Tab-separated table of C-alpha atoms in Angstrom:
chain	number	residue	atom	x	y	z
A	1318	MET	CA	100.854	90.133	88.819
A	1319	ASN	CA	97.955	92.493	89.173
A	1320	GLY	CA	96.786	93.676	92.538
A	1321	PHE	CA	93.744	91.504	92.808
A	1322	ARG	CA	95.665	88.421	91.891
A	1323	ALA	CA	98.275	89.334	94.441
A	1324	ALA	CA	95.620	89.821	97.043
A	1325	LEU	CA	93.809	86.644	96.249
A	1326	ALA	CA	97.075	84.828	95.972
A	1327	LEU	CA	97.795	85.757	99.509
A	1328	ALA	CA	94.312	84.925	100.496
A	1329	ALA	CA	94.037	81.701	98.646
A	1330	ALA	CA	97.448	80.403	97.704
A	1331	LEU	CA	97.005	81.378	94.087
A	1332	LEU	CA	100.555	82.521	93.674
A	1333	LEU	CA	101.297	79.747	91.243
A	1334	SER	CA	98.148	80.277	89.266
A	1335	ALA	CA	98.141	82.570	86.280
A	1336	CYS	CA	94.397	82.665	85.919
A	1337	TYR	CA	91.432	83.829	87.911
A	1338	PRO	CA	89.738	81.466	90.300
A	1339	PRO	CA	86.552	79.840	89.024
A	1340	THR	CA	83.582	82.120	88.626
A	1341	THR	CA	79.842	81.701	88.332
A	1342	SER	CA	77.651	83.440	85.775
A	1343	HIS	CA	75.033	84.011	88.460
A	1344	PRO	CA	75.805	84.810	92.087
A	1345	VAL	CA	75.308	81.947	94.500
A	1346	GLY	CA	72.130	82.313	96.537
A	1347	THR	CA	69.823	84.424	94.405
A	1348	THR	CA	66.998	81.904	94.816
A	1349	VAL	CA	66.889	82.458	98.565
A	1350	GLY	CA	67.856	86.122	98.533
A	1351	LEU	CA	71.208	87.768	99.090
A	1352	THR	CA	71.381	89.276	102.550
A	1353	LEU	CA	74.234	91.080	104.175
A	1354	ASP	CA	75.982	89.145	106.940
A	1355	PRO	CA	76.660	91.720	109.681
A	1356	ALA	CA	79.252	89.453	111.270
A	1357	LEU	CA	81.629	90.347	108.470
A	1358	THR	CA	81.626	94.077	109.100
A	1359	GLY	CA	84.925	95.366	110.436
A	1360	LEU	CA	88.644	94.924	109.989
A	1361	TRP	CA	90.174	91.521	109.377
A	1362	GLU	CA	93.740	90.429	108.782
A	1363	ASN	CA	95.015	87.234	107.283
A	1364	ALA	CA	96.264	85.313	110.268
A	1365	VAL	CA	98.832	83.096	108.601
A	1366	VAL	CA	101.374	84.119	105.993
A	1367	ALA	CA	103.049	80.902	104.967
A	1368	ASN	CA	105.924	82.351	102.966
A	1369	PRO	CA	108.129	85.019	104.560
A	1370	ASP	CA	108.328	86.732	101.180
A	1371	GLU	CA	104.569	87.107	101.063
A	1372	ARG	CA	102.857	90.115	102.503
A	1373	GLY	CA	100.051	90.214	104.962
A	1374	LEU	CA	96.710	91.608	103.985
A	1375	TYR	CA	94.109	93.741	105.707
A	1376	PHE	CA	90.454	93.332	104.790
A	1377	HIS	CA	88.014	96.132	105.589
A	1378	PHE	CA	84.430	94.950	105.191
A	1379	LEU	CA	82.172	97.985	104.798
A	1380	PRO	CA	78.395	97.565	104.451
A	1381	THR	CA	76.745	99.635	101.760
A	1382	LEU	CA	73.221	100.997	101.678
A	1383	ASP	CA	72.112	98.507	99.028
A	1384	GLY	CA	72.779	95.413	101.130
A	1385	LYS	CA	76.193	94.684	99.707
A	1386	LEU	CA	79.659	94.917	101.164
A	1387	THR	CA	82.582	96.885	99.871
A	1388	VAL	CA	85.821	95.191	100.801
A	1389	LEU	CA	89.061	97.131	100.748
A	1390	MET	CA	92.096	94.892	100.748
A	1391	VAL	CA	95.406	96.538	101.519
A	1392	GLN	CA	98.721	94.753	101.715
A	1393	SER	CA	100.613	95.189	104.959
A	1394	GLY	CA	104.319	95.072	105.674
A	1395	ASP	CA	107.186	97.502	105.411
A	1396	LYS	CA	107.932	97.031	101.718
A	1397	PRO	CA	107.031	99.765	99.235
A	1398	ASP	CA	104.395	99.522	96.538
A	1399	ALA	CA	101.757	97.688	98.488
A	1400	ASP	CA	98.775	96.719	96.369
A	1401	TRP	CA	95.283	97.740	97.336
A	1402	ASN	CA	92.083	96.505	95.817
A	1403	VAL	CA	88.382	96.989	96.112
A	1404	VAL	CA	85.911	94.149	95.891
A	1405	GLU	CA	82.130	94.256	95.840
A	1406	LEU	CA	80.609	91.442	97.793
A	1407	THR	CA	77.223	89.866	98.362
A	1408	THR	CA	76.585	87.187	100.948
A	1409	VAL	CA	74.022	84.450	101.419
A	1410	LYS	CA	73.257	81.564	103.723
A	1411	LEU	CA	72.354	78.417	101.828
A	1412	GLY	CA	71.337	75.651	104.189
A	1413	ALA	CA	74.043	75.459	106.844
A	1414	ASN	CA	76.692	77.152	104.758
A	1415	ARG	CA	77.554	80.757	104.080
A	1416	PHE	CA	78.800	81.998	100.734
A	1417	MET	CA	80.240	85.181	99.325
A	1418	ASN	CA	80.060	86.358	95.728
A	1419	ALA	CA	83.038	88.582	95.002
A	1420	ARG	CA	83.634	90.938	92.114
A	1421	LEU	CA	86.762	93.013	91.742
A	1422	THR	CA	86.025	96.645	91.028
A	1423	MET	CA	89.344	98.416	91.482
A	1424	SER	CA	93.060	97.709	91.672
A	1425	ASP	CA	95.442	100.339	93.012
A	1426	GLY	CA	92.920	103.072	92.399
A	1427	LYS	CA	92.041	102.066	88.861
A	1428	PRO	CA	89.018	100.144	87.589
A	1429	ASP	CA	90.015	96.562	86.930
A	1430	GLU	CA	89.050	95.904	83.350
A	1431	GLY	CA	90.540	92.425	83.283
A	1432	ALA	CA	88.228	91.014	85.898
A	1433	PRO	CA	85.917	88.209	84.845
A	1434	LYS	CA	82.305	89.077	84.139
A	1435	GLY	CA	80.766	86.776	86.712
A	1436	THR	CA	81.391	86.601	90.411
A	1437	ILE	CA	83.889	84.559	92.369
A	1438	PRO	CA	82.158	82.303	94.871
A	1439	LEU	CA	83.724	81.774	98.259
A	1440	LEU	CA	82.595	79.575	101.124
A	1441	TYR	CA	83.247	81.009	104.548
A	1442	ARG	CA	82.927	80.068	108.174
A	1443	ILE	CA	83.275	82.254	111.239
A	1444	ASP	CA	84.003	80.621	114.571
A	1445	ALA	CA	83.362	81.819	118.097
A	1446	LYS	CA	86.850	83.254	118.365
A	1447	ASP	CA	86.341	85.790	115.586
A	1448	ARG	CA	88.308	83.765	113.100
A	1449	MET	CA	87.064	83.373	109.566
A	1450	THR	CA	88.092	80.648	107.188
A	1451	LEU	CA	87.662	81.521	103.523
A	1452	PHE	CA	87.552	78.834	100.870
A	1453	LEU	CA	88.006	79.498	97.185
A	1454	MET	CA	86.995	76.939	94.610
A	1455	ASP	CA	89.716	74.597	93.461
A	1456	GLU	CA	90.104	75.193	89.757
A	1457	LYS	CA	91.033	71.634	88.814
A	1458	ALA	CA	88.139	70.228	90.806
A	1459	VAL	CA	85.712	72.649	89.185
A	1460	LYS	CA	86.942	71.754	85.728
A	1461	ALA	CA	86.588	68.062	86.542
A	1462	ALA	CA	83.049	68.611	87.811
A	1463	ILE	CA	82.118	70.492	84.629
A	1464	LEU	CA	83.655	67.814	82.412
A	1465	ALA	CA	81.863	65.107	84.385
A	1466	GLY	CA	78.540	66.875	83.885
A	1467	LYS	CA	77.971	67.440	87.585
A	1468	ILE	CA	77.409	71.137	86.962
A	1469	LYS	CA	76.977	73.145	83.792
A	1470	GLY	CA	79.925	75.315	82.858
A	1471	THR	CA	82.577	76.299	80.372
A	1472	ILE	CA	86.326	75.822	80.345
A	1473	GLU	CA	88.696	77.896	78.275
A	1474	LYS	CA	91.334	76.057	76.288
A	1475	GLY	CA	94.729	75.341	77.793
A	1476	ASP	CA	95.930	74.488	81.272
A	1477	MET	CA	95.437	78.078	82.335
A	1478	GLY	CA	91.955	78.384	80.832
A	1479	ASP	CA	89.395	79.915	83.142
A	1480	ALA	CA	86.484	77.859	84.425
A	1481	VAL	CA	83.031	79.414	84.569
A	1482	ILE	CA	80.016	77.715	86.113
A	1483	THR	CA	77.104	78.740	83.917
A	1484	ALA	CA	74.326	76.813	85.625
A	1485	ASP	CA	71.106	78.748	86.147
A	1486	PRO	CA	70.425	80.149	89.620
A	1487	ALA	CA	68.211	77.285	90.758
A	1488	ALA	CA	70.618	74.594	89.622
A	1489	LEU	CA	73.572	76.491	91.021
A	1490	ASP	CA	72.049	76.977	94.460
A	1491	LYS	CA	70.927	73.380	94.619
A	1492	PHE	CA	74.372	72.133	93.627
A	1493	MET	CA	76.162	74.347	96.141
A	1494	GLN	CA	74.302	72.620	98.953
A	1495	THR	CA	75.343	69.135	97.928
A	1496	PRO	CA	78.475	67.342	99.142
A	1497	ALA	CA	79.774	67.425	95.563
A	1498	GLY	CA	79.354	71.174	95.392
A	1499	LEU	CA	80.881	71.866	98.784
A	1500	ALA	CA	83.803	69.599	97.955
A	1501	LEU	CA	84.881	72.040	95.266
A	1502	PHE	CA	85.852	74.584	97.903
A	1503	ALA	CA	89.427	74.159	99.034
A	1504	LYS	CA	92.429	76.438	99.528
A	1505	PRO	CA	91.434	77.718	102.960
A	1506	THR	CA	92.711	81.012	104.248
A	1507	LEU	CA	92.386	82.027	107.866
A	1508	LEU	CA	91.484	85.586	108.771
A	1509	LYS	CA	91.404	87.058	112.236
A	1510	LYS	CA	89.020	89.854	113.109
A	1511	MET	CA	90.971	92.771	114.494
A	1512	GLU	CA	88.135	95.186	115.225
B	1477	MET	CA	80.093	110.525	102.572
B	1478	ARG	CA	80.351	113.419	104.949
B	1479	SER	CA	82.011	111.348	107.651
B	1480	LEU	CA	84.862	110.440	105.366
B	1481	ARG	CA	85.054	113.968	104.069
B	1482	LEU	CA	85.437	115.185	107.614
B	1483	ALA	CA	88.008	112.550	108.431
B	1484	LEU	CA	90.024	113.135	105.312
B	1485	ALA	CA	89.537	116.809	105.739
B	1486	ALA	CA	91.011	116.574	109.169
B	1487	PHE	CA	93.787	114.344	107.919
B	1488	ALA	CA	94.525	116.853	105.224
B	1489	ALA	CA	93.875	119.838	107.417
B	1490	LEU	CA	90.876	120.883	105.414
B	1491	SER	CA	89.158	121.747	108.610
B	1492	LEU	CA	85.993	123.709	108.452
B	1493	SER	CA	87.691	126.490	110.327
B	1494	ALA	CA	90.366	128.652	108.835
B	1495	CYS	CA	93.061	127.444	106.536
B	1496	VAL	CA	96.033	129.017	104.833
B	1497	ALA	CA	96.480	128.774	101.095
B	1498	VAL	CA	99.915	128.378	99.559
B	1499	LYS	CA	101.009	129.248	96.036
B	1500	GLU	CA	103.103	126.102	95.696
B	1501	PRO	CA	103.318	122.888	97.713
B	1502	ILE	CA	105.995	122.720	100.376
B	1503	GLY	CA	109.294	121.197	99.274
B	1504	THR	CA	109.373	121.895	95.543
B	1505	SER	CA	112.898	123.283	95.815
B	1506	ALA	CA	114.237	120.413	97.889
B	1507	GLY	CA	112.727	117.434	96.075
B	1508	TYR	CA	110.335	114.910	97.507
B	1509	VAL	CA	111.523	111.759	99.190
B	1510	ASN	CA	109.038	109.305	100.648
B	1511	ASP	CA	109.318	109.024	104.395
B	1512	PRO	CA	109.313	105.298	105.234
B	1513	ALA	CA	108.370	106.086	108.821
B	1514	LEU	CA	104.867	106.920	107.591
B	1515	GLU	CA	104.232	103.578	105.939
B	1516	GLY	CA	101.676	101.240	107.402
B	1517	LEU	CA	98.333	101.350	109.135
B	1518	TRP	CA	97.431	104.327	111.309
B	1519	ARG	CA	94.263	104.944	113.272
B	1520	GLY	CA	92.730	108.063	114.642
B	1521	LYS	CA	89.621	110.127	115.155
B	1522	SER	CA	88.833	113.247	113.229
B	1523	SER	CA	86.512	114.417	115.979
B	1524	ASP	CA	85.891	113.462	119.579
B	1525	ASP	CA	82.510	111.921	118.871
B	1526	GLY	CA	83.337	110.276	115.554
B	1527	PRO	CA	84.470	106.718	114.916
B	1528	GLU	CA	88.127	105.858	114.720
B	1529	GLY	CA	89.257	105.799	111.112
B	1530	TYR	CA	91.920	103.642	109.490
B	1531	TYR	CA	94.588	105.136	107.273
B	1532	HIS	CA	96.824	102.863	105.226
B	1533	VAL	CA	99.897	104.735	104.009
B	1534	ILE	CA	101.480	103.107	100.961
B	1535	LEU	CA	104.842	104.161	99.535
B	1536	ASN	CA	104.821	104.312	95.751
B	1537	ASP	CA	107.908	104.117	93.573
B	1538	ASP	CA	107.376	107.578	92.065
B	1539	ARG	CA	108.120	109.602	95.218
B	1540	THR	CA	104.468	109.829	96.108
B	1541	MET	CA	102.496	108.034	98.750
B	1542	THR	CA	98.922	106.834	98.686
B	1543	VAL	CA	96.656	106.962	101.693
B	1544	VAL	CA	93.628	104.691	101.727
B	1545	GLY	CA	91.367	106.063	104.445
B	1546	ILE	CA	88.404	104.169	105.840
B	1547	VAL	CA	85.785	105.435	108.260
B	1548	PRO	CA	83.601	102.642	109.690
B	1549	LYS	CA	79.843	102.932	109.812
B	1550	THR	CA	78.102	104.417	112.789
B	1551	PRO	CA	74.460	104.044	113.785
B	1552	ASP	CA	73.548	107.117	111.735
B	1553	LYS	CA	76.184	107.171	108.999
B	1554	LYS	CA	77.281	104.635	106.450
B	1555	ALA	CA	80.878	103.572	106.147
B	1556	SER	CA	82.965	105.496	103.686
B	1557	TRP	CA	86.429	105.477	102.214
B	1558	GLY	CA	88.693	107.592	100.115
B	1559	THR	CA	92.213	108.151	98.932
B	1560	LEU	CA	94.840	110.851	99.230
B	1561	GLU	CA	98.117	111.412	97.442
B	1562	LEU	CA	100.971	112.557	99.638
B	1563	THR	CA	104.403	113.960	99.002
B	1564	THR	CA	106.855	114.344	101.862
B	1565	VAL	CA	109.940	116.446	102.311
B	1566	MET	CA	112.410	117.302	105.070
B	1567	LEU	CA	113.428	120.933	105.342
B	1568	GLY	CA	116.187	121.221	107.912
B	1569	ALA	CA	114.953	119.105	110.793
B	1570	ASN	CA	111.307	119.714	109.960
B	1571	ARG	CA	109.079	117.157	108.271
B	1572	TYR	CA	106.327	118.292	105.933
B	1573	LEU	CA	103.789	116.647	103.719
B	1574	ASN	CA	101.440	117.830	101.018
B	1575	ALA	CA	98.105	116.021	100.868
B	1576	ARG	CA	95.676	115.991	97.959
B	1577	GLU	CA	92.359	114.152	97.898
B	1578	THR	CA	92.223	111.826	94.892
B	1579	GLY	CA	89.191	109.619	95.424
B	1580	GLU	CA	85.999	109.202	97.356
B	1581	ASP	CA	84.007	105.981	97.695
B	1582	GLY	CA	85.489	104.602	94.497
B	1583	GLY	CA	84.914	107.741	92.439
B	1584	PRO	CA	86.570	111.126	92.067
B	1585	PRO	CA	86.367	113.615	94.935
B	1586	LYS	CA	82.929	115.177	95.016
B	1587	ASP	CA	84.180	118.394	96.534
B	1588	LYS	CA	86.007	120.396	93.875
B	1589	ASP	CA	87.656	122.458	96.591
B	1590	ALA	CA	89.416	119.297	97.778
B	1591	ALA	CA	91.505	119.147	94.610
B	1592	GLY	CA	94.182	121.456	95.970
B	1593	SER	CA	97.274	120.418	97.852
B	1594	ILE	CA	97.188	120.906	101.611
B	1595	PRO	CA	100.476	121.528	103.430
B	1596	LEU	CA	101.058	119.905	106.796
B	1597	TYR	CA	103.858	119.732	109.309
B	1598	TYR	CA	104.182	116.369	111.059
B	1599	THR	CA	106.082	114.592	113.773
B	1600	ILE	CA	106.447	110.923	114.548
B	1601	SER	CA	107.197	109.855	118.084
B	1602	GLY	CA	107.156	106.128	118.665
B	1603	ASP	CA	103.828	104.906	117.366
B	1604	THR	CA	102.221	108.330	117.295
B	1605	LEU	CA	101.887	110.498	114.213
B	1606	SER	CA	100.937	114.098	114.894
B	1607	LEU	CA	99.691	116.330	112.096
B	1608	PHE	CA	99.738	120.103	112.208
B	1609	THR	CA	98.244	122.694	109.928
B	1610	PHE	CA	99.201	126.324	109.505
B	1611	ASP	CA	98.019	128.500	112.365
B	1612	GLU	CA	96.144	131.238	110.579
B	1613	LYS	CA	96.816	133.897	113.210
B	1614	LYS	CA	100.547	133.237	113.341
B	1615	VAL	CA	100.860	133.201	109.573
B	1616	THR	CA	98.885	136.435	109.409
B	1617	GLN	CA	101.332	138.000	111.869
B	1618	ALA	CA	104.282	136.734	109.840
B	1619	ILE	CA	102.864	138.193	106.630
B	1620	ARG	CA	102.120	141.529	108.254
B	1621	ALA	CA	105.629	141.592	109.741
B	1622	GLY	CA	107.095	140.960	106.292
B	1623	ARG	CA	108.708	137.650	107.221
B	1624	ILE	CA	106.993	135.885	104.310
B	1625	ALA	CA	105.215	137.168	101.227
B	1626	GLY	CA	101.501	136.838	101.513
B	1627	ARG	CA	98.113	138.432	101.380
B	1628	ILE	CA	95.189	138.771	103.748
B	1629	ASP	CA	91.872	139.325	102.046
B	1630	SER	CA	88.974	140.398	104.198
B	1631	SER	CA	85.374	139.917	103.204
B	1632	LYS	CA	82.094	140.634	104.935
B	1633	VAL	CA	79.546	137.908	105.493
B	1634	GLY	CA	76.633	139.532	107.268
B	1635	SER	CA	78.095	141.215	110.309
B	1636	MET	CA	81.174	139.000	110.299
B	1637	THR	CA	84.546	139.781	108.754
B	1638	ILE	CA	86.316	136.767	107.347
B	1639	ASP	CA	90.015	136.828	106.542
B	1640	THR	CA	91.453	134.620	103.846
B	1641	VAL	CA	95.175	134.112	104.324
B	1642	SER	CA	97.377	133.258	101.354
B	1643	ILE	CA	101.123	132.738	101.282
B	1644	THR	CA	102.216	134.081	97.909
B	1645	ALA	CA	105.924	133.323	98.257
B	1646	ASP	CA	107.274	131.028	95.566
B	1647	GLY	CA	108.520	127.525	96.330
B	1648	PRO	CA	112.151	128.318	97.197
B	1649	GLN	CA	111.113	131.210	99.438
B	1650	LEU	CA	108.491	129.096	101.184
B	1651	ASP	CA	110.936	126.238	101.683
B	1652	ALA	CA	113.630	128.536	103.052
B	1653	TRP	CA	111.135	129.998	105.519
B	1654	LEU	CA	109.927	126.584	106.682
B	1655	LYS	CA	113.463	125.248	107.085
B	1656	SER	CA	113.994	127.375	110.176
B	1657	PRO	CA	113.984	125.652	113.581
B	1658	ASP	CA	111.244	128.102	114.565
B	1659	ALA	CA	108.965	127.148	111.688
B	1660	PRO	CA	106.997	124.441	113.557
B	1661	ALA	CA	105.680	127.185	115.844
B	1662	LEU	CA	103.656	128.443	112.861
B	1663	PHE	CA	101.530	125.316	112.966
B	1664	GLU	CA	98.749	124.065	115.213
B	1665	PRO	CA	97.667	120.468	115.898
B	1666	VAL	CA	94.932	119.066	113.692
B	1667	MET	CA	94.970	115.311	114.166
B	1668	THR	CA	96.832	112.607	116.045
B	1669	LEU	CA	97.097	109.079	114.708
B	1670	HIS	CA	98.535	105.968	116.265
B	1671	ARG	CA	99.658	102.607	114.965
């Protein structure tokens, strides 16, 4: 399991999945403008590790000069060979909801060449107690939505085939604000802001 | 990037003041064994007025360790991050590490001088990690007294005379010298980290 998958698995219960989470060809939110959410800046830790064999994960959200975020994810725990990964992130507020667009850039110090070309959309919410809930898209639900024609996309062959939402930016942003679009986000992971 | 450079420099004892060059890293004759006491997340400041940095120490399975260092943004400096490779060795009762900068903000180190290995003495007491670098004056005295092979090169910069101190002893000689119970007295504090 590569580092990013391990990290996301911890973050989004993808341990049993052999494929990447659904991606979009265009980042979510380009029609309204991607703006950095300053509330994310700092150090976060996943608050709940369901399986004792799983490792915790630190998330460092670092703003960059071009309005993006660099996220360093480092596994915690006292076992050797912790994975660490680097993700480039953009954020946007669409209606009442906040989204991230994530793209893996590095795993354990090496460029990740196996990462999908698009970006991975995540829905997130931050409460008053500095807790953030991250939602990844549910792969089966995304595939069903594509097959039902609710959103334009492609599905690779096989049970493990990756799903890519290929809708244009306007259609994508409109869809992501509908109940049908928001319903695709599941697999919540709770993070707690440490500093 | 300067903030991270300074932090990593401090972590690796590449302080802007004097430093002592060594012909070989410490511990080549004894063999490197990762020190599990170093693993995990450490925090510390590289200067009194700088932000507290985060240093994730990861044990690899090849007798090296990786440090992922992160310096948060400040009002006048952007956040930055970088990586170091460490090797650790125990000589007698003394703990040493060799640090080498391997990455900076996702790319290679920009400072070519940072490519070398920096020797450090360290202690761990509870949740405090103390790092020490060679004390230039004490090493100079030791070289002049013939206790260790070395060279002091003096050069003039304007009206100032600058000494460059180099230990030229080979690995076994260096390790034998640093195995002594008195060896820690050759070092001076450079940075203190805490869990």
